Amino acid sequence: MSSTREILERVQAGLLSAEDALNQLRGSAVEDLGYARIDHDRVRRRGFAEVVYCEGKTPEQSAEILARLAARGESNVLGTRADVETFELVRHMVPDAEYHPVPRAIVVRRGSERQIGSVMVLAAGTSDLRVAEEAALTASVMGSRVERVYDVGVAGLHRLLREIHRIRQARVVIVVAGMEGALMSVVAGLIDKPVIGVPTSVGYGAQLQGLTPMLSMLTSCVPGSSVVNIDNGFGAGYLAHMINELGEGVHGHRED
Amino acid sequence: MSSTREILERVQAGLLSAEDALNQLRGSAVEDLGYARIDHDRVRRRGFAEVVYCEGKTPEQSAEILARLAARGESNVLGTRADVETFELVRHMVPDAEYHPVPRAIVVRRGSERQIGSVMVLAAGTSDLRVAEEAALTASVMGSRVERVYDVGVAGLHRLLREIHRIRQARVVIVVAGMEGALMSVVAGLIDKPVIGVPTSVGYGAQLQGLTPMLSMLTSCVPGSSVVNIDNGFGAGYLAHMINELGEGVHGHRED
Amino acid sequence: MSSTREILERVQAGLLSAEDALNQLRGSAVEDLGYARIDHDRVRRRGFAEVVYCEGKTPEQSAEILARLAARGESNVLGTRADVETFELVRHMVPDAEYHPVPRAIVVRRGSERQIGSVMVLAAGTSDLRVAEEAALTASVMGSRVERVYDVGVAGLHRLLREIHRIRQARVVIVVAGMEGALMSVVAGLIDKPVIGVPTSVGYGAQLQGLTPMLSMLTSCVPGSSVVNIDNGFGAGYLAHMINELGEGVHGHRED
Amino acid sequence: MSSTREILERVQAGLLSAEDALNQLRGSAVEDLGYARIDHDRVRRRGFAEVVYCEGKTPEQSAEILARLAARGESNVLGTRADVETFELVRHMVPDAEYHPVPRAIVVRRGSERQIGSVMVLAAGTSDLRVAEEAALTASVMGSRVERVYDVGVAGLHRLLREIHRIRQARVVIVVAGMEGALMSVVAGLIDKPVIGVPTSVGYGAQLQGLTPMLSMLTSCVPGSSVVNIDNGFGAGYLAHMINELGEGVHGHRED
Amino acid sequence: MSSTREILERVQAGLLSAEDALNQLRGSAVEDLGYARIDHDRVRRRGFAEVVYCEGKTPEQSAEILARLAARGESNVLGTRADVETFELVRHMVPDAEYHPVPRAIVVRRGSERQIGSVMVLAAGTSDLRVAEEAALTASVMGSRVERVYDVGVAGLHRLLREIHRIRQARVVIVVAGMEGALMSVVAGLIDKPVIGVPTSVGYGAQLQGLTPMLSMLTSCVPGSSVVNIDNGFGAGYLAHMINELGEGVHGHRED
Amino acid sequence: MSSTREILERVQAGLLSAEDALNQLRGSAVEDLGYARIDHDRVRRRGFAEVVYCEGKTPEQSAEILARLAARGESNVLGTRADVETFELVRHMVPDAEYHPVPRAIVVRRGSERQIGSVMVLAAGTSDLRVAEEAALTASVMGSRVERVYDVGVAGLHRLLREIHRIRQARVVIVVAGMEGALMSVVAGLIDKPVIGVPTSVGYGAQLQGLTPMLSMLTSCVPGSSVVNIDNGFGAGYLAHMINELGEGVHGHRED
Amino acid sequence: MSSTREILERVQAGLLSAEDALNQLRGSAVEDLGYARIDHDRVRRRGFAEVVYCEGKTPEQSAEILARLAARGESNVLGTRADVETFELVRHMVPDAEYHPVPRAIVVRRGSERQIGSVMVLAAGTSDLRVAEEAALTASVMGSRVERVYDVGVAGLHRLLREIHRIRQARVVIVVAGMEGALMSVVAGLIDKPVIGVPTSVGYGAQLQGLTPMLSMLTSCVPGSSVVNIDNGFGAGYLAHMINELGEGVHGHRED
Amino acid sequence: MSSTREILERVQAGLLSAEDALNQLRGSAVEDLGYARIDHDRVRRRGFAEVVYCEGKTPEQSAEILARLAARGESNVLGTRADVETFELVRHMVPDAEYHPVPRAIVVRRGSERQIGSVMVLAAGTSDLRVAEEAALTASVMGSRVERVYDVGVAGLHRLLREIHRIRQARVVIVVAGMEGALMSVVAGLIDKPVIGVPTSVGYGAQLQGLTPMLSMLTSCVPGSSVVNIDNGFGAGYLAHMINELGEGVHGHRED
């Protein structure tokens, strides 16, 4: 851990007291609001600011955390699963905040506008768009160029096949599918890039609120794919951007 | 119920006593072995003799029931999930009995050799053959011509697509698939005949001994398909033959 | 695939450029609305237009897709799980659209009025009618003559037995049942036609929102039956019509 | 609690010291073997000796407990799920012990031979006999006259209907069924006596080792029935005898 | 089946035509409302009129069925899980109908007022009262004298023990319990009468909407008990009355 | 049981009649409200008054029970999962009652104000506060000094590590975590005090309303921890106080 | 973190180079065997050596790890779920190793013989002894005095009640129970000490290999209890000792 | 699809007949063994030969498929979950085949020896090595340089922290963990590279054969991670290599 090493070397050189070193090692880049500890260190450690999952927080809590992250201005800021009430509170504090109603997300642009890539987002059906758009927005806000191919479920396979050439151009492919989730296996079998499956809760009965496509994607007979939580468009977009970045030659491990 | 009507008319005509009529109404075509009641009426009622599920019965019990059905000689006789020990006991009593080791089934030929059809059996992987062969044998023993296309899972879609023309010729298609069971949806989307999905217990972990492909097939986004129990090749073959028979113009409701 | 063959022969004959052939092979019968790709090829491939599952789509999305399918006029058009708001939007664009409140379905008549058959729909209880009517309407809209026998659950077996003669006349029987789903096994044991089980979410506690009758039907001790998803009246009606059509001697595989 | 009252009255009368009373109240009818505390009080409290569930105990432990209960001689003694090794150990100590191989039970006759009743035991299939015989033996050993009707599953309903008159004669009916367990609902709908459902683990796949018939029986649409654990023939036989005894006019609450 | 015999003897004697006999055998005591078939035969067959489960039916459907059963006047009439709207419709047609708000039940008194018994209803907690009162009302309406002991969960065992003498006086005991359902085992271990466990959906988290006490009761280490569906107070009360009736010496099997 | 002994000695000494002794043994410290039996004995037996779980009770029922416990004045009184309506009713009867909106709890101070300890409450995320505050309030009301460290989930491990010194000072640590619940294992591995895990229902999809962190905590690879029900802050706080009390040297077993 | 502070102070004082400090901070008390990293720091950090879970390791791996821990000699050494083959390998290297066949555990005595306490271990049935003995041995090896009360399941409540006085003497109580696990709630309701529930996999059918008592214990209506994994006697014994130690006044947080 | 375009252009140019073009389009690179169709096209399409999952195939079937793939010599060949018997059959046909006993895999080296990377494989415990080694071997055989850090579960966090610097050097990290699977979240929170979680079936009880860590990893609060099936080391290694290859600048989409 070179930063630990640096701290220690500064102690050895008499430039830092043991007490101060201890404090630094304990991670001073944390802002404590009582109900939340904002991890401002995350930009340095993981390359992107803490993302705020607004569900389960009060609008006031979400808004304050988002505003403080925006105030830092170190990277774009993202709040997911946010309602309009939360957004209104944020806009009061951060006038240039944007609201994206389909994925229900709040964005504050504070990072570079450069986009690398690309990340391809597929959706099996029209009902999966909410999740697909959360994935697309997340990857985009983090810095990936995003392409979309929607409503290409396996019931009409030719809809998918006619787009397969375009799909193969991407560095990483996100497949968003409810019902039985078969689209992920079919896509993974046709391309040679990493595929991230996002099961959705779209369906009824034996679909079990998304457990069935989740299990189905996990037991896929096609290697080269992996799965995130049900309806977790955010997680898929985040991971896709990380992989996309690797492909760009952005290898640097930020913190050490 | 015309047979009931006939019985009543014969009572009215004085050709039958009330006592005898009662016995007839109570279904005298049952042979009681104590541990089992053989339903000899089933050929008349459903067009095929009772099929013996040998698992959970002692070899002696299975063998005796099979031998008694064979002795009736009204239709082919089928015993499923039978081990070799049971077969040896049956062969002792019925020398022309056959054993099929892959589906572990015993057959005694007593019916017509005519075959109608056809029924197509698809298997996603080599590991699904045991179940696929049970389906194929059942349909065949009941009187269907059976075709097989094996190892056409969605990991290599072109293996399926090159056979799709042949698959479309069948009257009804059985899809046997373990893992995530995606093959059923893909096939159903490409043809216009009834598809019967048979999930298998092939796989591990999140495959949940076949529950995952079973749930996956049930939530298929493609209509025109339905599902039988995990590993139930027999049930699929039986139903496929019934549908095939309808297509042949064998409409006759046997009993009334 | 003869249509592919035809395209290739026309290329070979110089009647078609490689570029155009490629476009045709990629399936040009798809209408892309951004949020949806309407599969106009489905009438040719599967004999009936794409059916619109309205749940999870916005009323505007559902209505537009239904209107475009109706404009094609190639077959009857069906929208399932549609609310009145969606219907009002459709009626604005397609004045002769019908709304069926019990199954919550929208129908636009554009196909032949001929009805073949028949398909029998049984419901175990009064609470299962919503699903039973979805099955009946689907089969009817596709071209099957439908008969109904409702409230014949096994608690009063004589209610079923007195209708058994009528039930045996049908080519295929749909059994809609909640609670423990026992009706399907009892019916399948009494007739010699394919039986399609539709478990419903009617019940409470150990009924597990329909999982119990679904599992129960899948493990039925009576062969000749298969199962569709919980509350999936549409899927049952669709499959029943396909089987009914086979029995009519409508063997033709539409596309090749 | 009159026995407590009696103890207290004897203390009041000076016939019993407080210390001795305390010991008596603490239940001295317990024999402590270290690994087990034999509840000799159970005959008085519940009318039948403690029944020994041999699975999970060493043969030596089971045998010693059974021998000690037999030595008391207050009622018949029953050991369930016992293997032959355990029985051999018991027979060494109790020469007149009997072994019943189908239900795998050990019986020592020490009670009255009078049998009241009757209790009817139905089994859906031949594979359910092991459990059915455990139920029958338990009720019989406790003092009920038992009748059996086996292999009357709903696949051939007439097999059941022809026995329905005999079934109606019983005071209480046990229905043992694996697969989907539909027999319980059908029987309960045809009679007016209490029905005890015993789901069995007979089946595969979606049968879930008996969970499916268990859930199915619990959600039965027919009142007048209740359910015991999967494969719990013992529990069903025990409860059936208690109900049978009530019908005999054996109301006496043993302990007070 | 003596009634069948009687019909046949009347045919033999020329007192009945075959046609009429057939109709009678087919069970003419069914009133068909289209959406429902009222089983008026049930009083004769099972000793109590069909009970109407109002959930999932429209208020109009429930009310009409209840009114028709009341019009027959053959036994008390019971509608369970009924809302006030349904009751208002019933009262319009049947002015002396009663509404019981805690168990949400409608009663029309048409049977004898004699009460036999008794049936004891225990509830573990105050939150279980809704279910306990459904059980108590059902048994009472069918003709049992009912006693209640509420809020005697195992957290304070002495609350139960002080009532145990009273509990032992009953012929059959219903135990209603949510949370972990331990009360049923404790009670069954203390008495020698049949115990019917009713798990309730009271609780949260690992209580799984009642599945946990249901499973817990089914695996009880104490014999003499059985279980009905979660929150099924009605089923428990119905069964308890049947057992209570047996204890009264009401053995008569009604129909044959 | 010395109190039983005392009662018996007083009988022996003629100071108490058998009848009165019996009543005392049956536990007269129960106040019967019909729908509830207040266990006033609990302070003596377990050191704290019965806690009222208000969910599933009517506001009137909850309020009356709370008021009666407050009237006794033997210890602080706690009502959990109480809404404001219930609180208003309580305040009417007990003017000094307090309402705590985050954990939705009612408190009436009637006990000592001394606080021992301490109990540490950790929460993984801001959304877990509702449960964490229920735990903290419960332990505090019972007499423990409580410390809080919130929003220290494993996504930013340094937030936890910088507080680890403070966490180690406590006698017992409660870890409240939703999502995957990993925080509990990490904390337990870093300290040498008992850890109580409280899974919360915070999350979605595969989080299964808290089942996933519950199962995860139960299978922790780190010993020294145990788990309470999902969202059961109350149970964790109660247990933590008991352990804290032991550490204070409050060994006395209250009742004997 | 005082040890970190000490390291830093030694760096500041020039007694330690930054490089060495870094190594120390990285935890040099880890012995790397390739397949395992022995955490020798655990005695210091948590007061007891790493316990070796032998299942899933080869006998050679388990034996080597145990031998190395024994060689340290800092505390008693415990290997759980070990077979005899593993023990033979250990004994070869550590002649004074002991094997405990009921809990299948290996012990090497290297710590103090002082025993504090006490910890009470209850088992519901004879079949639960394997798990109960694992709990008892673990607590004992760690330094607690252990008492045992076995076979006190709720089927015969007086067996428990007569021991309740003894149970109340302990500082912490472990309740080991399979079947429905009701014993834990009953015990927790009767005492005022922490109760640790250990569900076991003893039972069948709806017992679900221990899930049912696990869920049942988690939803207990009695506070003051918590639960460890199914069959996890080790975890219960470990936690019980930690609580017992707190009660002894062993507050010292070992590491800082 | 340029290869389709090429075929069409060759048809247009008269270099290819329509018949031959059709065959090529149907994918002639499939070798049909009856029970299996070897997909020799996969090297071209996905960059690596079909991997043979040997479980569920007979040793003869597995061996023949592996030998045929090796004969092609286009890439390294991998057979997973292979027993020694299968390996002996393979070695007979392919003398330079290797067997790796820990992951139970067969390898035939036919590809380049160049290794890029790197891929880091972490295992939480010694019992997880079988799966970790399958992941490591797969990535290595495909061409990745692999590093391993084993036995760094969260029970002793410092074991992980001291290796964190090394872990950060890798391009992609595989985390193999049984029990509760917490290691994946902790690692993902500390690094900025894609993390692939592999839950294992190591554990017991509530671990549910790996379902618990699988669900736990899916609900991780840390983004940047995704999950493969339980025990699916192969799938993780395969995906890790794909991502690693992207990072190497191997962007080329092989087939078009």
PDB file of C-alpha atoms in Angstrom, chain A residues 53-193:
ATOM      1  CA  TYR A  53     -29.204   4.636  -3.937  1.00  0.00           C
ATOM      2  CA  CYS A  54     -32.155   6.826  -2.977  1.00  0.00           C
ATOM      3  CA  GLU A  55     -34.716   4.145  -2.140  1.00  0.00           C
ATOM      4  CA  GLY A  56     -35.071   3.741   1.629  1.00  0.00           C
ATOM      5  CA  LYS A  57     -33.578   7.149   2.338  1.00  0.00           C
ATOM      6  CA  THR A  58     -35.720  10.200   2.973  1.00  0.00           C
ATOM      7  CA  PRO A  59     -35.718  12.732   0.112  1.00  0.00           C
ATOM      8  CA  GLU A  60     -33.882  15.127   2.416  1.00  0.00           C
ATOM      9  CA  GLN A  61     -31.132  12.609   3.138  1.00  0.00           C
ATOM     10  CA  SER A  62     -30.662  11.705  -0.534  1.00  0.00           C
ATOM     11  CA  ALA A  63     -30.650  15.323  -1.634  1.00  0.00           C
ATOM     12  CA  GLU A  64     -28.086  16.416   0.912  1.00  0.00           C
ATOM     13  CA  ILE A  65     -25.699  13.588   0.065  1.00  0.00           C
ATOM     14  CA  LEU A  66     -26.021  14.308  -3.660  1.00  0.00           C
ATOM     15  CA  ALA A  67     -25.457  18.023  -3.143  1.00  0.00           C
ATOM     16  CA  ARG A  68     -22.323  17.418  -1.096  1.00  0.00           C
ATOM     17  CA  LEU A  69     -20.903  15.070  -3.714  1.00  0.00           C
ATOM     18  CA  ALA A  70     -21.673  17.628  -6.409  1.00  0.00           C
ATOM     19  CA  ALA A  71     -19.968  20.316  -4.364  1.00  0.00           C
ATOM     20  CA  ARG A  72     -16.756  18.283  -4.435  1.00  0.00           C
ATOM     21  CA  GLY A  73     -16.922  18.402  -8.216  1.00  0.00           C
ATOM     22  CA  GLU A  74     -14.501  15.529  -8.685  1.00  0.00           C
ATOM     23  CA  SER A  75     -16.612  13.384 -10.981  1.00  0.00           C
ATOM     24  CA  ASN A  76     -20.132  13.159 -12.333  1.00  0.00           C
ATOM     25  CA  VAL A  77     -22.674  12.438  -9.607  1.00  0.00           C
ATOM     26  CA  LEU A  78     -25.439   9.845  -9.894  1.00  0.00           C
ATOM     27  CA  GLY A  79     -28.488   9.150  -7.759  1.00  0.00           C
ATOM     28  CA  THR A  80     -30.535   6.059  -8.648  1.00  0.00           C
ATOM     29  CA  ARG A  81     -34.140   5.105  -7.881  1.00  0.00           C
ATOM     30  CA  ALA A  82     -34.918   8.704  -7.061  1.00  0.00           C
ATOM     31  CA  ASP A  83     -38.412  10.134  -7.119  1.00  0.00           C
ATOM     32  CA  VAL A  84     -39.342  13.590  -8.381  1.00  0.00           C
ATOM     33  CA  GLU A  85     -39.611  14.947  -4.835  1.00  0.00           C
ATOM     34  CA  THR A  86     -35.972  14.114  -4.201  1.00  0.00           C
ATOM     35  CA  PHE A  87     -35.002  15.708  -7.497  1.00  0.00           C
ATOM     36  CA  GLU A  88     -36.805  18.941  -6.621  1.00  0.00           C
ATOM     37  CA  LEU A  89     -34.833  19.145  -3.391  1.00  0.00           C
ATOM     38  CA  VAL A  90     -31.580  18.533  -5.237  1.00  0.00           C
ATOM     39  CA  ARG A  91     -32.363  21.095  -7.938  1.00  0.00           C
ATOM     40  CA  HIS A  92     -32.888  23.651  -5.212  1.00  0.00           C
ATOM     41  CA  MET A  93     -29.299  23.135  -4.119  1.00  0.00           C
ATOM     42  CA  VAL A  94     -27.738  22.171  -7.460  1.00  0.00           C
ATOM     43  CA  PRO A  95     -29.506  24.070 -10.247  1.00  0.00           C
ATOM     44  CA  ASP A  96     -27.894  22.148 -13.117  1.00  0.00           C
ATOM     45  CA  ALA A  97     -28.998  18.742 -11.850  1.00  0.00           C
ATOM     46  CA  GLU A  98     -30.868  16.614 -14.418  1.00  0.00           C
ATOM     47  CA  TYR A  99     -33.724  14.166 -13.903  1.00  0.00           C
ATOM     48  CA  HIS A 100     -34.136  11.099 -16.114  1.00  0.00           C
ATOM     49  CA  PRO A 101     -37.690   9.863 -15.619  1.00  0.00           C
ATOM     50  CA  VAL A 102     -37.539   6.408 -17.278  1.00  0.00           C
ATOM     51  CA  PRO A 103     -34.675   5.113 -15.112  1.00  0.00           C
ATOM     52  CA  ARG A 104     -35.710   7.490 -12.273  1.00  0.00           C
ATOM     53  CA  ALA A 105     -32.175   8.871 -11.894  1.00  0.00           C
ATOM     54  CA  ILE A 106     -30.610  12.185 -10.936  1.00  0.00           C
ATOM     55  CA  VAL A 107     -27.383  13.274 -12.655  1.00  0.00           C
ATOM     56  CA  VAL A 108     -25.060  16.174 -11.949  1.00  0.00           C
ATOM     57  CA  ARG A 109     -22.398  16.655 -14.616  1.00  0.00           C
ATOM     58  CA  ARG A 110     -19.039  17.412 -12.996  1.00  0.00           C
ATOM     59  CA  GLY A 111     -16.675  15.119 -14.853  1.00  0.00           C
ATOM     60  CA  SER A 112     -15.010  14.992 -18.266  1.00  0.00           C
ATOM     61  CA  GLU A 113     -17.253  14.762 -21.317  1.00  0.00           C
ATOM     62  CA  ARG A 114     -15.026  12.326 -23.118  1.00  0.00           C
ATOM     63  CA  GLN A 115     -16.700   9.032 -23.957  1.00  0.00           C
ATOM     64  CA  ILE A 116     -14.899   5.801 -24.712  1.00  0.00           C
ATOM     65  CA  GLY A 117     -16.212   2.611 -25.899  1.00  0.00           C
ATOM     66  CA  SER A 118     -18.592   1.289 -26.604  1.00  0.00           C
ATOM     67  CA  VAL A 119     -21.086  -0.429 -24.322  1.00  0.00           C
ATOM     68  CA  MET A 120     -24.086  -2.098 -25.995  1.00  0.00           C
ATOM     69  CA  VAL A 121     -27.381  -2.363 -24.085  1.00  0.00           C
ATOM     70  CA  LEU A 122     -29.942  -4.915 -25.322  1.00  0.00           C
ATOM     71  CA  ALA A 123     -33.474  -5.217 -23.949  1.00  0.00           C
ATOM     72  CA  ALA A 124     -35.694  -8.237 -24.600  1.00  0.00           C
ATOM     73  CA  GLY A 125     -38.979  -6.358 -24.411  1.00  0.00           C
ATOM     74  CA  THR A 126     -40.534  -2.948 -24.152  1.00  0.00           C
ATOM     75  CA  SER A 127     -41.319  -3.577 -20.479  1.00  0.00           C
ATOM     76  CA  ASP A 128     -37.609  -3.943 -19.693  1.00  0.00           C
ATOM     77  CA  LEU A 129     -36.774  -0.375 -20.751  1.00  0.00           C
ATOM     78  CA  ARG A 130     -36.757   1.122 -17.286  1.00  0.00           C
ATOM     79  CA  VAL A 131     -33.884  -1.152 -16.267  1.00  0.00           C
ATOM     80  CA  ALA A 132     -32.104  -0.931 -19.618  1.00  0.00           C
ATOM     81  CA  GLU A 133     -32.111   2.841 -19.429  1.00  0.00           C
ATOM     82  CA  GLU A 134     -30.647   2.751 -15.918  1.00  0.00           C
ATOM     83  CA  ALA A 135     -27.776   0.640 -17.260  1.00  0.00           C
ATOM     84  CA  ALA A 136     -27.294   2.901 -20.268  1.00  0.00           C
ATOM     85  CA  LEU A 137     -27.365   6.095 -18.220  1.00  0.00           C
ATOM     86  CA  THR A 138     -24.914   4.750 -15.635  1.00  0.00           C
ATOM     87  CA  ALA A 139     -22.343   3.676 -18.213  1.00  0.00           C
ATOM     88  CA  SER A 140     -22.777   6.947 -20.054  1.00  0.00           C
ATOM     89  CA  VAL A 141     -22.438   9.139 -16.959  1.00  0.00           C
ATOM     90  CA  MET A 142     -19.257   7.270 -16.054  1.00  0.00           C
ATOM     91  CA  GLY A 143     -17.779   7.965 -19.468  1.00  0.00           C
ATOM     92  CA  SER A 144     -18.795   5.211 -21.876  1.00  0.00           C
ATOM     93  CA  ARG A 145     -20.354   5.675 -25.280  1.00  0.00           C
ATOM     94  CA  VAL A 146     -23.581   3.649 -25.183  1.00  0.00           C
ATOM     95  CA  GLU A 147     -25.573   1.988 -27.972  1.00  0.00           C
ATOM     96  CA  ARG A 148     -29.060   0.552 -27.576  1.00  0.00           C
ATOM     97  CA  VAL A 149     -30.945  -2.285 -29.311  1.00  0.00           C
ATOM     98  CA  TYR A 150     -34.347  -2.823 -27.727  1.00  0.00           C
ATOM     99  CA  ASP A 151     -37.232  -5.331 -28.073  1.00  0.00           C
ATOM    100  CA  VAL A 152     -35.201  -8.170 -29.533  1.00  0.00           C
ATOM    101  CA  GLY A 153     -36.544 -11.069 -27.439  1.00  0.00           C
ATOM    102  CA  VAL A 154     -36.190 -14.624 -28.697  1.00  0.00           C
ATOM    103  CA  ALA A 155     -39.856 -14.916 -29.734  1.00  0.00           C
ATOM    104  CA  GLY A 156     -38.796 -13.316 -33.050  1.00  0.00           C
ATOM    105  CA  LEU A 157     -35.167 -14.297 -33.412  1.00  0.00           C
ATOM    106  CA  HIS A 158     -34.686 -12.502 -36.742  1.00  0.00           C
ATOM    107  CA  ARG A 159     -35.110  -9.164 -34.928  1.00  0.00           C
ATOM    108  CA  LEU A 160     -31.935  -9.986 -33.026  1.00  0.00           C
ATOM    109  CA  LEU A 161     -30.021 -11.558 -35.909  1.00  0.00           C
ATOM    110  CA  ARG A 162     -30.393  -8.506 -38.114  1.00  0.00           C
ATOM    111  CA  GLU A 163     -28.624  -6.421 -35.449  1.00  0.00           C
ATOM    112  CA  ILE A 164     -25.932  -8.928 -34.593  1.00  0.00           C
ATOM    113  CA  HIS A 165     -23.293  -7.201 -36.675  1.00  0.00           C
ATOM    114  CA  ARG A 166     -23.782  -3.976 -34.759  1.00  0.00           C
ATOM    115  CA  ILE A 167     -23.787  -5.802 -31.438  1.00  0.00           C
ATOM    116  CA  ARG A 168     -20.437  -7.402 -32.225  1.00  0.00           C
ATOM    117  CA  GLN A 169     -18.811  -3.959 -32.538  1.00  0.00           C
ATOM    118  CA  ALA A 170     -19.181  -3.204 -28.814  1.00  0.00           C
ATOM    119  CA  ARG A 171     -16.565  -4.008 -26.188  1.00  0.00           C
ATOM    120  CA  VAL A 172     -19.061  -5.328 -23.712  1.00  0.00           C
ATOM    121  CA  VAL A 173     -22.757  -6.181 -23.988  1.00  0.00           C
ATOM    122  CA  ILE A 174     -25.468  -5.794 -21.359  1.00  0.00           C
ATOM    123  CA  VAL A 175     -28.535  -8.008 -21.874  1.00  0.00           C
ATOM    124  CA  VAL A 176     -31.640  -6.900 -19.990  1.00  0.00           C
ATOM    125  CA  ALA A 177     -34.392  -9.533 -19.998  1.00  0.00           C
ATOM    126  CA  GLY A 178     -37.391 -10.511 -17.931  1.00  0.00           C
ATOM    127  CA  MET A 179     -39.672 -13.477 -18.570  1.00  0.00           C
ATOM    128  CA  GLU A 180     -37.354 -16.510 -18.894  1.00  0.00           C
ATOM    129  CA  GLY A 181     -34.212 -14.528 -19.705  1.00  0.00           C
ATOM    130  CA  ALA A 182     -33.242 -16.726 -22.672  1.00  0.00           C
ATOM    131  CA  LEU A 183     -31.920 -13.751 -24.635  1.00  0.00           C
ATOM    132  CA  MET A 184     -28.684 -13.652 -22.647  1.00  0.00           C
ATOM    133  CA  SER A 185     -27.641 -17.183 -23.599  1.00  0.00           C
ATOM    134  CA  VAL A 186     -28.531 -16.654 -27.247  1.00  0.00           C
ATOM    135  CA  VAL A 187     -26.522 -13.422 -27.452  1.00  0.00           C
ATOM    136  CA  ALA A 188     -23.527 -14.829 -25.561  1.00  0.00           C
ATOM    137  CA  GLY A 189     -23.414 -17.738 -27.997  1.00  0.00           C
ATOM    138  CA  LEU A 190     -23.206 -15.396 -30.988  1.00  0.00           C
ATOM    139  CA  ILE A 191     -20.462 -12.980 -29.918  1.00  0.00           C
ATOM    140  CA  ASP A 192     -16.994 -13.080 -28.334  1.00  0.00           C
ATOM    141  CA  LYS A 193     -17.216 -10.225 -25.852  1.00  0.00           C
TER     142      LYS A 193
END
